[in-house]
Each structure stands twice: as structure tokens, then as C-alpha cells.
Amino acid sequence: MIEAQGLTKRYAGVEAATDVSFRVAKGEVVGLLGPNGAGKTTVLRMLAGILTPSSGEATVDGHAASTDAFALKRSLGFLTGDTALYQRLSPREVLRYFGRLNSMEEGLLKSRIETLVQSFQMQDFADRPCGKLSAGQKQRANVARAFLHDPPALILDEPTTALDVITGRFLLNAIREERGRGKAILFSTHVLGDAETLCDRVVLLHQGRVLDDGTVPEVIARSGARTLTDAFLSRIGEAA
Amino acid sequence: MRPLIVWHIFRKDLVETFRDRRTLFTTLVLPLVVYPLLFTAVGSFTSNKRQQVEATPARVAVWGPVPERAVEAVLKEKATVVDRRASVPLHLEAEAQKAVGDKTVDVVLVTPDGAVGPSVPVKVYADSTQFESDAMQDRVLKVLRKHTAVLLEERMVALGQPAISARPLQVDEEDLSNPARRAASVVGSILPYMVLVLLASAAFYSALDMTAGEKERGTLQTLLTAPVHAVEVVAGKYLAVVTMTLVAALANIVSLGLAIGRILSADATGQGFHMGPRVGLALFLTLLPAALLLSSLFIAVGVLARTYKEGQSYLMPLLLLVVFAAVGSTLPGVELTPVLALVPLTNVALLMRELLSGRATLFLGTEVIISSFAYAAMGVVLAARVFETEQVLLSGEKPWKDIFSRKAKGGLTPINTLFFVALLVVVVFYGTVPLMLAVTKEQVGRAIVMSELGFFLLPALLWALLLRVPLKDAFQLRLPTRRGLLGTLLLACGGWAVGLAVGSVLSRFQGAQDYSEQLGELLGKNGPLSMTMAVLLVGLLPAVCEEACFRGVVLTGLARSGSRGLAVVGSALAFGLFHINPYHVAAATTLGLVLGYAAYESRSLLPGVLMHFVNNGLQMVLLRMPQVRGFFESFVVVGVGLLVTVLALWLLRGSGKKAAHDAGLSPHGPAGPVRA
């Protein structure tokens, strides 16, 4: 469903990502783990079709970024730390705007927005400017934006960072529900506990390269460590 | 590009901008405040100050043996002596400067120690940079000159002559302008500068917020994750910035109109202005291309910045350039000329000044608007290029090489065709000036050859080669189908009627008649060209060169949009614009519509070349053979010609589809690059 095939990105002679390959199947949550500067954002941007790889191919729901980035974007809900909301629009206006950009039919869009407002418990702030919302409220609205057009694949980059426990848990449950609906979800996080409990598989990324790819027990076993955190540190230490 | 998506982006950006108080203040509130302040508050302040000075006695210092009667004369005209010294101080100028600078004295009267005799020197020191000192010096000088005249009369009487003989000439100065017109002249030279700067400020803040502001807030990336094309994003944002800038333009014009209207009813200051609805509309049309240009430049540069602050530092030099360009229009003696009409923004400011003073001419006005549109088109292309560079949008890096020297990948496109037309406008306008200066009336033939080859055929050829488009495709070098050939022949037989019909409508305007007479003198039987040369140079040469350019490169590029309307109307407008004279522009645009339709439908340059040749050639014949003019211009003959044209266009319609299909071309027209 989401597939990276030998993705490489060079900026002025520096490789931000090198030959990155992995796959996320339907109904699967895959965690993309790596320290700051590992190249996660570059890989996610290439998968989202907003950054052209120097080589390799990104595919989502059968649509290749090189030949049909447009269809790829329609099949994807994308959320990173860099994807913010319009400060002077309300969450409801933001959702309406992105629904229209996704060419959603007006009636369907209206009912979908109401459903998301209810399910993300945004009733109290859905009509307030996003600039006046708390971090948790903003993130709920942002995740709702990514879910809006009901795409078969989701890429969520650190959606729970800087959130309180209640909102964090709420979002993790929402992600589980989407998995239950058969969606392919690529989930990037610094919170390894979240990855351990949520992800079916994890991909360890360091200095732009994939260090490991497997289920959490497999990755732990291969590193000889006891926990995912130790495995993570051990693999990064080996690579360094 | 999907218009609906562009509309959604435009609407969202506009809503957001209108919710931004800072932008709203610059766009709407500032213009509404500035003009009333300028016209009333400043005017009132100046007037009050003048009245105040007139009512105040001058504080005079008298140093040295200044004749007593002169001092008495000064004291009679609202003056008091505040400092009297019997002899001149050692450091005269320094002390005078100090006294006036300290504002204890307005003027200093000085007669050097020991000065006696029939002509006693009296110097009046003042500081012209101080309003009061300058005004008091004028007052004292007037009194002293009057007193000198009185003394002279006394001497003449003492010599036994009548007093009047002291005034052999009675010289009086009279200013033809009244105070109202003088004030209007001063304010009128400043206003265009202010309007332009306020317009630029509106574009500045809107563009900055929608580009660098969005990048800083992270919303630009959010937008890019949606299924939208970069060109749709730039189009939506551009339209929003242009709208905000035009709102600012409207606010400026309305505020200006109201302020002048109020003053006209209360004061005489506005009498030198012309600010009716027609001038208002003309001002708006003048500001439109300026708004289009400023918006595109600010968007293109603004998006290069990563943050709002960085954007400010990038855009500030651009804003300063606008200020410099606008200041040029306020310099004394600077008038709108054919050359200055090509200088971006300065031309707009100068045209506004001409409009406000009622001196604008149609020719220069058209030149300003056309050249400004050309610059604006280049700005739009630059903005589109910047937005298509992903590194700029995502990281804030500035890969100049990618932006400016990116190899053309898609052959002729509507966007690069727009750029080509803009470039051509600049080349033609700048090229025409030296050509006009270098060539005499007798060398008109040489001028036509140079301009047709140099301004149209060569640029079109170079453009096609640059984009690596096969010449056969770029210039539609193919024969029409059998049906198309029949249509082509009929078009050649009847198409001239379109030109005559349009000419007959335009001949009701005096300007068109004058232009026609000028052409007659230059190209008619009294001109330097023989009949054969006139038909070859004015008929055949433009038919080949202009058709290759406009029905070739331009129409082919615009046809890639998939819209017949855009291709035909766009190429006709471009063709029309290059005829410069407003009446000729109207006639050429109408002809261009027929020529463009024929070329689009037949996928061939031939119908246009033939019709163009017959149309222009016939005009040359009619100039030399007025006896047949009546026949060709008769209602029946023109009517038959128009009917034949309609039949020809019907035959040509769709005739090129088969040719395109046989050549393996897309229905949008052949414009792809050579497959190397």
C-alpha cells in the first residue's frame, strides 16, 4: 500500500536519504524510528509526493510519485510537524478548504466534517480561529484534516509529540481504529513506548539509511537487547 | 490548471488576508487617512502658519551705520528692532547665524562700518531654511526696495526732474497661475508617488503573508500535501495578492477623489486637478498593470524567504526600488516621453500625473499600459517558476540555477508563451525607439524589413529553437486538407472585408482618421515606396513574419492549454498590442481573431498568411488607386466579402483535426520538444 523502493535524495552533494526501501501493507501500522537528522522527514516527504527523489520510487495505493503524484496525494493523508493549520481560519473552515482541494462533493464533505468534529470531540472549538487553540486542540484538528478525505493510506509524523496524555491516548486510539478499517499507516515517533504498543513493524532509520526492518520482537532479538529503546540505541551505536 | 481549485485557494487566501489587521490597515485604512491629511491637515497647517507669520512683527537686528530712514521704513511695516549695534561685529556671519539660529532675531540688517556716500550698502541676512526668517526677509526686502524708489524720486526732484522720471520702466510681475493651480501642481507631482508607494505597501504585506508567512507557519507544506499543482497554488495566491493590491488602488482613488471633491467645495486648492469618473477609471486602468507587476514580483521574491522576517529583508530592497521609480516622476522637468513610457513604474507614476493634470495622451497612455502589462507577464512567469521549484517551497534554499536556467521540458506552453509575448513587447518597444531615430521617412522600406525580420520572425525562430520545438510544429508548416484549402482560398478572397468593415467603424473617430492620413502620407503614392515594393513590404513580409510569430509560436503555445478561446483570443490580443496606435490595435485585434480561428481550426499557417497578405496588399492598392476605393468600401461588396469569410471559416472549422491526427499530434496542438 505504501512502498519506498530505493529512495535516495541528494542536496548539493549531501545524501539526506540513501537507498531507503520498506513497505506498509493494508491494515498495518509501521513505525519509522530514528534520531533527529536521520532523514525521516525527507523520506516522508518523498512518500507524500511533495519532494522528488534523486533516485528510487515512492508508491501509495499503486500510484507512483514519479508518474502520478496527483493520484498519490489523493490516496494519502499526511501529517508532519511541519504541516500546520491556518491561524486565522477555524478548524471547520480548514476542513472545508482541504475537502474542496480534494474535490470532495459538498454534501459528503459537510457530513464528513460533522462526523470528524464529533469523533475528535472538537465541538467546543470547531469554529474558533486555529491561532487561539491549545496544542492538543490544534493537533486534533490537524489529524482530522489528514483523515478528512478518508484516504486508504496515512503518514503521521510524530502526531503525539508535545500533547498531554489524554489527547495522546485519544489520537493513538484513533490511529488504531483506522488500522482496523484496513488502512496502511506509516507512523513516525520519538516516543518508543508508543511505537512498541501501536506498531506492527518498525523501520529503524539512521543517517539516511535503513538499519533494520521487522516486528518489534524481531528487532529486539536481532540487536540482542531487552527493550526497543535499548535495541534502538544499540543499532544506532553500531552504525556510528 | 483547474479553475475551481484556483478559486478555492484564492478565496481562502483572501479570507485570511482580510482577517489580518495589519494588511487590512495598510490596504484600506491608510489610503483613507493619508489623502485627507495631505489635502486638508497639511494644507490647513501651511495656511495657518502663513497667516500667523503675516500677523507677527519681524524681529530685526540692526548692525553698523544702517541709514536711519531705512530703519524707520522697515519699522513702519510690522517690525521691531531687537538688537542694535553701532558697529559691525568682528565675526559678522557667525554672529548673524547664531542670532537667527537661536530664533531671537528673524533678519539682520548690516551696513559696513564707515560706509557713506551716494550709495550705501545694506545687507539683509536671513536663513532661508527657517520659514519665519525666510518670510521676514521677503517682507524687509520689499520695504527696502520701496524705500530705495522713494529716495530715488527725492533725488530726481532735487535735480529738478519730475519724480516719475525715477521710474523709466514701470515693471510689474504677473504670475499666470493662481495659488490654486500652483498648489495643485505641487500636490499633483507628489500624489502619483504616494499612490504607487501605498500600492506597493499593500502588495508587500499581502504577498509576504501568503508566501514567507505561510512557510514560517508551516501551512504552505500542508497545502502541498493536498492534490494541487504548484501552478494552481501560485495562481490562487497571485490573484489574492492582486485583488488586495487593487482594493488598495481603489481605496486610493476613492479617497483621492473624495479629498479633492471636498477641497473643491471648500477651497481652491483642487482647481488644477481633473478627477471625474473617467479620470478615476483611467487611473485604475493605469494602476492595474502596476498592481499585476508588483504582486508577481513580491510573490516570487517573498516565497524565497523562510520566515516573515527574512521575507521583509528580501522585499525591502524591492520596495525601495519602487520608491526610486516613483520618485523619478516627482523630479522637476521630468515629463512622460516615449522612452520614459517604457520605464517600469516610473511610467505609471508619470501617466497618473498627466491624467490628474488633464494632459495625458492616448498614444503614450497606451504605451505605458502595454509595456506595464508586458513587465507584469514576465513577473508572473518568474513567480510560477519559483513556485515550481520544490526546494524553495520546502526548505528555503535558493537554487537560482533551477529557477532561472532550468531547461525547458515541455516545449511551447501557455506560460512560456506569455513570457515570450512579454519579452517581445519589451524588445519591440525598446527596438522601435532607436529605429525611429535612425531611419528617415525615405528609408521606411528598410525600417519595415528590419522590424518585421528583427522583431517578429527572428525572435519567433529563436524561441522555437531555444525550446527545441520542430519548426514544422512551432509554425504550423503544413498544408490544410482539401476542405481546408477551399476555406483558405475563400478566406483570401473575402477576408479583407473584415479589415474594411472595422476600418469603416473606426473612421468615425478623429484619431483614427488622423492615423489613417499619416499612414497614407508614409505608404501612399506620395511616399517613398513604389506600388510593387509597398505590396511586397507591407503586404507579403508582415503576412509571413507576423503570422509565423502570432499564428505560429504564440497560438501554438496557447493552444497547449486545450482551450480554443484562449488560443484564438490570446493570440489576437497579442497581435493587436503590437500595433501600438490604439485604433490600429482595435483593428488588428479583430483581424487577429479571424486569423487565429483559421489557423487553430486548420492547424496550418497558410490561411492566415494568405488572408493577411491580401488584406494588407489591398490596403496598399487602395491608397494608390482611390478611384476603386468606393467600390471596395461599398456596403454590398463588404457584405459579400464578410459572407465569404463566414463560409471560409465554416469550411476551415475542424479541418485540421485529420491533419493533426495523421501527424500523431495531440488535439491541443503540436508543441512538444524534439525527441533527441
PDB file of N, CA and C in Angstrom, chain A residues 175-223:
ATOM      1  N   ILE A 175      -5.846   6.195  15.658  1.00  0.00           N
ATOM      2  CA  ILE A 175      -4.982   5.516  14.672  1.00  0.00           C
ATOM      3  C   ILE A 175      -5.307   4.021  14.651  1.00  0.00           C
ATOM      4  N   ARG A 176      -5.523   3.447  15.828  1.00  0.00           N
ATOM      5  CA  ARG A 176      -5.879   2.021  15.891  1.00  0.00           C
ATOM      6  C   ARG A 176      -7.167   1.748  15.114  1.00  0.00           C
ATOM      7  N   GLU A 177      -8.110   2.663  15.307  1.00  0.00           N
ATOM      8  CA  GLU A 177      -9.400   2.492  14.609  1.00  0.00           C
ATOM      9  C   GLU A 177      -9.200   2.507  13.102  1.00  0.00           C
ATOM     10  N   GLU A 178      -8.343   3.405  12.641  1.00  0.00           N
ATOM     11  CA  GLU A 178      -8.091   3.481  11.191  1.00  0.00           C
ATOM     12  C   GLU A 178      -7.418   2.202  10.700  1.00  0.00           C
ATOM     13  N   ARG A 179      -6.527   1.661  11.519  1.00  0.00           N
ATOM     14  CA  ARG A 179      -5.898   0.395  11.156  1.00  0.00           C
ATOM     15  C   ARG A 179      -6.964  -0.692  11.036  1.00  0.00           C
ATOM     16  N   GLY A 180      -7.874  -0.637  11.988  1.00  0.00           N
ATOM     17  CA  GLY A 180      -8.970  -1.613  11.976  1.00  0.00           C
ATOM     18  C   GLY A 180      -9.825  -1.502  10.720  1.00  0.00           C
ATOM     19  N   ARG A 181      -9.823  -0.334  10.123  1.00  0.00           N
ATOM     20  CA  ARG A 181     -10.608  -0.133   8.896  1.00  0.00           C
ATOM     21  C   ARG A 181      -9.781  -0.477   7.656  1.00  0.00           C
ATOM     22  N   GLY A 182      -8.620  -1.079   7.896  1.00  0.00           N
ATOM     23  CA  GLY A 182      -7.818  -1.587   6.777  1.00  0.00           C
ATOM     24  C   GLY A 182      -6.869  -0.580   6.161  1.00  0.00           C
ATOM     25  N   LYS A 183      -6.570   0.473   6.885  1.00  0.00           N
ATOM     26  CA  LYS A 183      -5.678   1.481   6.295  1.00  0.00           C
ATOM     27  C   LYS A 183      -4.212   1.155   6.553  1.00  0.00           C
ATOM     28  N   ALA A 184      -3.397   1.549   5.619  1.00  0.00           N
ATOM     29  CA  ALA A 184      -1.949   1.406   5.788  1.00  0.00           C
ATOM     30  C   ALA A 184      -1.439   2.673   6.460  1.00  0.00           C
ATOM     31  N   ILE A 185      -0.742   2.506   7.597  1.00  0.00           N
ATOM     32  CA  ILE A 185      -0.330   3.692   8.355  1.00  0.00           C
ATOM     33  C   ILE A 185       1.177   3.657   8.621  1.00  0.00           C
ATOM     34  N   LEU A 186       1.829   4.710   8.181  1.00  0.00           N
ATOM     35  CA  LEU A 186       3.250   4.877   8.495  1.00  0.00           C
ATOM     36  C   LEU A 186       3.320   5.913   9.612  1.00  0.00           C
ATOM     37  N   PHE A 187       3.909   5.486  10.731  1.00  0.00           N
ATOM     38  CA  PHE A 187       3.823   6.278  11.961  1.00  0.00           C
ATOM     39  C   PHE A 187       5.241   6.565  12.442  1.00  0.00           C
ATOM     40  N   SER A 188       5.582   7.846  12.486  1.00  0.00           N
ATOM     41  CA  SER A 188       6.922   8.188  12.941  1.00  0.00           C
ATOM     42  C   SER A 188       6.822   8.812  14.322  1.00  0.00           C
ATOM     43  N   THR A 189       7.693   8.402  15.236  1.00  0.00           N
ATOM     44  CA  THR A 189       7.622   8.954  16.601  1.00  0.00           C
ATOM     45  C   THR A 189       8.966   8.878  17.308  1.00  0.00           C
ATOM     46  N   HIS A 190       9.113   9.767  18.286  1.00  0.00           N
ATOM     47  CA  HIS A 190      10.256   9.698  19.185  1.00  0.00           C
ATOM     48  C   HIS A 190       9.904   8.886  20.423  1.00  0.00           C
ATOM     49  N   VAL A 191       8.582   8.764  20.654  1.00  0.00           N
ATOM     50  CA  VAL A 191       8.122   8.064  21.859  1.00  0.00           C
ATOM     51  C   VAL A 191       8.120   6.567  21.554  1.00  0.00           C
ATOM     52  N   LEU A 192       9.206   5.880  21.957  1.00  0.00           N
ATOM     53  CA  LEU A 192       9.342   4.480  21.577  1.00  0.00           C
ATOM     54  C   LEU A 192       8.289   3.599  22.244  1.00  0.00           C
ATOM     55  N   GLY A 193       7.779   4.072  23.367  1.00  0.00           N
ATOM     56  CA  GLY A 193       6.701   3.332  24.039  1.00  0.00           C
ATOM     57  C   GLY A 193       5.475   3.258  23.154  1.00  0.00           C
ATOM     58  N   ASP A 194       5.153   4.370  22.503  1.00  0.00           N
ATOM     59  CA  ASP A 194       4.018   4.391  21.577  1.00  0.00           C
ATOM     60  C   ASP A 194       4.243   3.403  20.437  1.00  0.00           C
ATOM     61  N   ALA A 195       5.469   3.419  19.918  1.00  0.00           N
ATOM     62  CA  ALA A 195       5.789   2.530  18.796  1.00  0.00           C
ATOM     63  C   ALA A 195       5.641   1.074  19.217  1.00  0.00           C
ATOM     64  N   GLU A 196       6.106   0.789  20.438  1.00  0.00           N
ATOM     65  CA  GLU A 196       6.076  -0.583  20.928  1.00  0.00           C
ATOM     66  C   GLU A 196       4.647  -1.104  21.044  1.00  0.00           C
ATOM     67  N   THR A 197       3.746  -0.209  21.541  1.00  0.00           N
ATOM     68  CA  THR A 197       2.376  -0.673  21.761  1.00  0.00           C
ATOM     69  C   THR A 197       1.520  -0.610  20.501  1.00  0.00           C
ATOM     70  N   LEU A 198       1.853   0.284  19.595  1.00  0.00           N
ATOM     71  CA  LEU A 198       0.975   0.530  18.444  1.00  0.00           C
ATOM     72  C   LEU A 198       1.429  -0.166  17.165  1.00  0.00           C
ATOM     73  N   CYS A 199       2.754  -0.221  16.928  1.00  0.00           N
ATOM     74  CA  CYS A 199       3.230  -0.606  15.594  1.00  0.00           C
ATOM     75  C   CYS A 199       3.316  -2.121  15.420  1.00  0.00           C
ATOM     76  N   ASP A 200       2.911  -2.563  14.221  1.00  0.00           N
ATOM     77  CA  ASP A 200       3.046  -3.977  13.884  1.00  0.00           C
ATOM     78  C   ASP A 200       4.486  -4.273  13.491  1.00  0.00           C
ATOM     79  N   ARG A 201       5.097  -3.306  12.861  1.00  0.00           N
ATOM     80  CA  ARG A 201       6.510  -3.432  12.491  1.00  0.00           C
ATOM     81  C   ARG A 201       7.183  -2.077  12.712  1.00  0.00           C
ATOM     82  N   VAL A 202       8.509  -2.088  12.793  1.00  0.00           N
ATOM     83  CA  VAL A 202       9.233  -0.817  12.880  1.00  0.00           C
ATOM     84  C   VAL A 202      10.378  -0.821  11.863  1.00  0.00           C
ATOM     85  N   VAL A 203      10.678   0.378  11.365  1.00  0.00           N
ATOM     86  CA  VAL A 203      11.822   0.558  10.462  1.00  0.00           C
ATOM     87  C   VAL A 203      12.763   1.532  11.153  1.00  0.00           C
ATOM     88  N   LEU A 204      14.008   1.081  11.399  1.00  0.00           N
ATOM     89  CA  LEU A 204      14.983   1.968  12.048  1.00  0.00           C
ATOM     90  C   LEU A 204      15.778   2.709  10.973  1.00  0.00           C
ATOM     91  N   LEU A 205      15.766   4.019  11.080  1.00  0.00           N
ATOM     92  CA  LEU A 205      16.462   4.851  10.088  1.00  0.00           C
ATOM     93  C   LEU A 205      17.560   5.642  10.791  1.00  0.00           C
ATOM     94  N   HIS A 206      18.752   5.630  10.207  1.00  0.00           N
ATOM     95  CA  HIS A 206      19.842   6.415  10.794  1.00  0.00           C
ATOM     96  C   HIS A 206      20.750   6.898   9.671  1.00  0.00           C
ATOM     97  N   GLN A 207      21.080   8.175   9.713  1.00  0.00           N
ATOM     98  CA  GLN A 207      21.933   8.803   8.691  1.00  0.00           C
ATOM     99  C   GLN A 207      21.445   8.482   7.284  1.00  0.00           C
ATOM    100  N   GLY A 208      20.130   8.506   7.157  1.00  0.00           N
ATOM    101  CA  GLY A 208      19.527   8.341   5.834  1.00  0.00           C
ATOM    102  C   GLY A 208      19.443   6.910   5.342  1.00  0.00           C
ATOM    103  N   ARG A 209      19.854   5.943   6.158  1.00  0.00           N
ATOM    104  CA  ARG A 209      19.823   4.538   5.716  1.00  0.00           C
ATOM    105  C   ARG A 209      18.947   3.703   6.643  1.00  0.00           C
ATOM    106  N   VAL A 210      18.347   2.650   6.095  1.00  0.00           N
ATOM    107  CA  VAL A 210      17.545   1.734   6.907  1.00  0.00           C
ATOM    108  C   VAL A 210      18.508   0.784   7.623  1.00  0.00           C
ATOM    109  N   LEU A 211      18.436   0.790   8.982  1.00  0.00           N
ATOM    110  CA  LEU A 211      19.303  -0.111   9.761  1.00  0.00           C
ATOM    111  C   LEU A 211      18.620  -1.441  10.021  1.00  0.00           C
ATOM    112  N   ASP A 212      17.285  -1.383  10.192  1.00  0.00           N
ATOM    113  CA  ASP A 212      16.573  -2.626  10.478  1.00  0.00           C
ATOM    114  C   ASP A 212      15.114  -2.461  10.100  1.00  0.00           C
ATOM    115  N   ASP A 213      14.452  -3.575   9.844  1.00  0.00           N
ATOM    116  CA  ASP A 213      13.044  -3.548   9.455  1.00  0.00           C
ATOM    117  C   ASP A 213      12.436  -4.868   9.918  1.00  0.00           C
ATOM    118  N   GLY A 214      11.499  -4.808  10.839  1.00  0.00           N
ATOM    119  CA  GLY A 214      10.863  -6.044  11.296  1.00  0.00           C
ATOM    120  C   GLY A 214       9.869  -5.760  12.399  1.00  0.00           C
ATOM    121  N   THR A 215       9.283  -6.824  12.959  1.00  0.00           N
ATOM    122  CA  THR A 215       8.378  -6.623  14.084  1.00  0.00           C
ATOM    123  C   THR A 215       9.216  -6.194  15.291  1.00  0.00           C
ATOM    124  N   VAL A 216       8.537  -5.675  16.301  1.00  0.00           N
ATOM    125  CA  VAL A 216       9.279  -5.197  17.483  1.00  0.00           C
ATOM    126  C   VAL A 216      10.091  -6.341  18.106  1.00  0.00           C
ATOM    127  N   PRO A 217       9.493  -7.531  18.338  1.00  0.00           N
ATOM    128  CA  PRO A 217      10.299  -8.620  18.915  1.00  0.00           C
ATOM    129  C   PRO A 217      11.486  -9.004  18.031  1.00  0.00           C
ATOM    130  N   GLU A 218      11.277  -8.977  16.701  1.00  0.00           N
ATOM    131  CA  GLU A 218      12.367  -9.331  15.796  1.00  0.00           C
ATOM    132  C   GLU A 218      13.530  -8.344  15.918  1.00  0.00           C
ATOM    133  N   VAL A 219      13.191  -7.069  15.943  1.00  0.00           N
ATOM    134  CA  VAL A 219      14.235  -6.028  16.016  1.00  0.00           C
ATOM    135  C   VAL A 219      14.981  -6.145  17.343  1.00  0.00           C
ATOM    136  N   ILE A 220      14.202  -6.381  18.427  1.00  0.00           N
ATOM    137  CA  ILE A 220      14.836  -6.518  19.748  1.00  0.00           C
ATOM    138  C   ILE A 220      15.756  -7.736  19.745  1.00  0.00           C
ATOM    139  N   ALA A 221      15.258  -8.824  19.187  1.00  0.00           N
ATOM    140  CA  ALA A 221      16.046 -10.061  19.182  1.00  0.00           C
ATOM    141  C   ALA A 221      17.329  -9.895  18.375  1.00  0.00           C
ATOM    142  N   ARG A 222      17.212  -9.248  17.213  1.00  0.00           N
ATOM    143  CA  ARG A 222      18.385  -9.090  16.343  1.00  0.00           C
ATOM    144  C   ARG A 222      19.472  -8.231  16.992  1.00  0.00           C
ATOM    145  N   SER A 223      19.030  -7.322  17.843  1.00  0.00           N
ATOM    146  CA  SER A 223      20.033  -6.436  18.469  1.00  0.00           C
ATOM    147  C   SER A 223      20.603  -7.041  19.749  1.00  0.00           C
TER     148      SER A 223
END
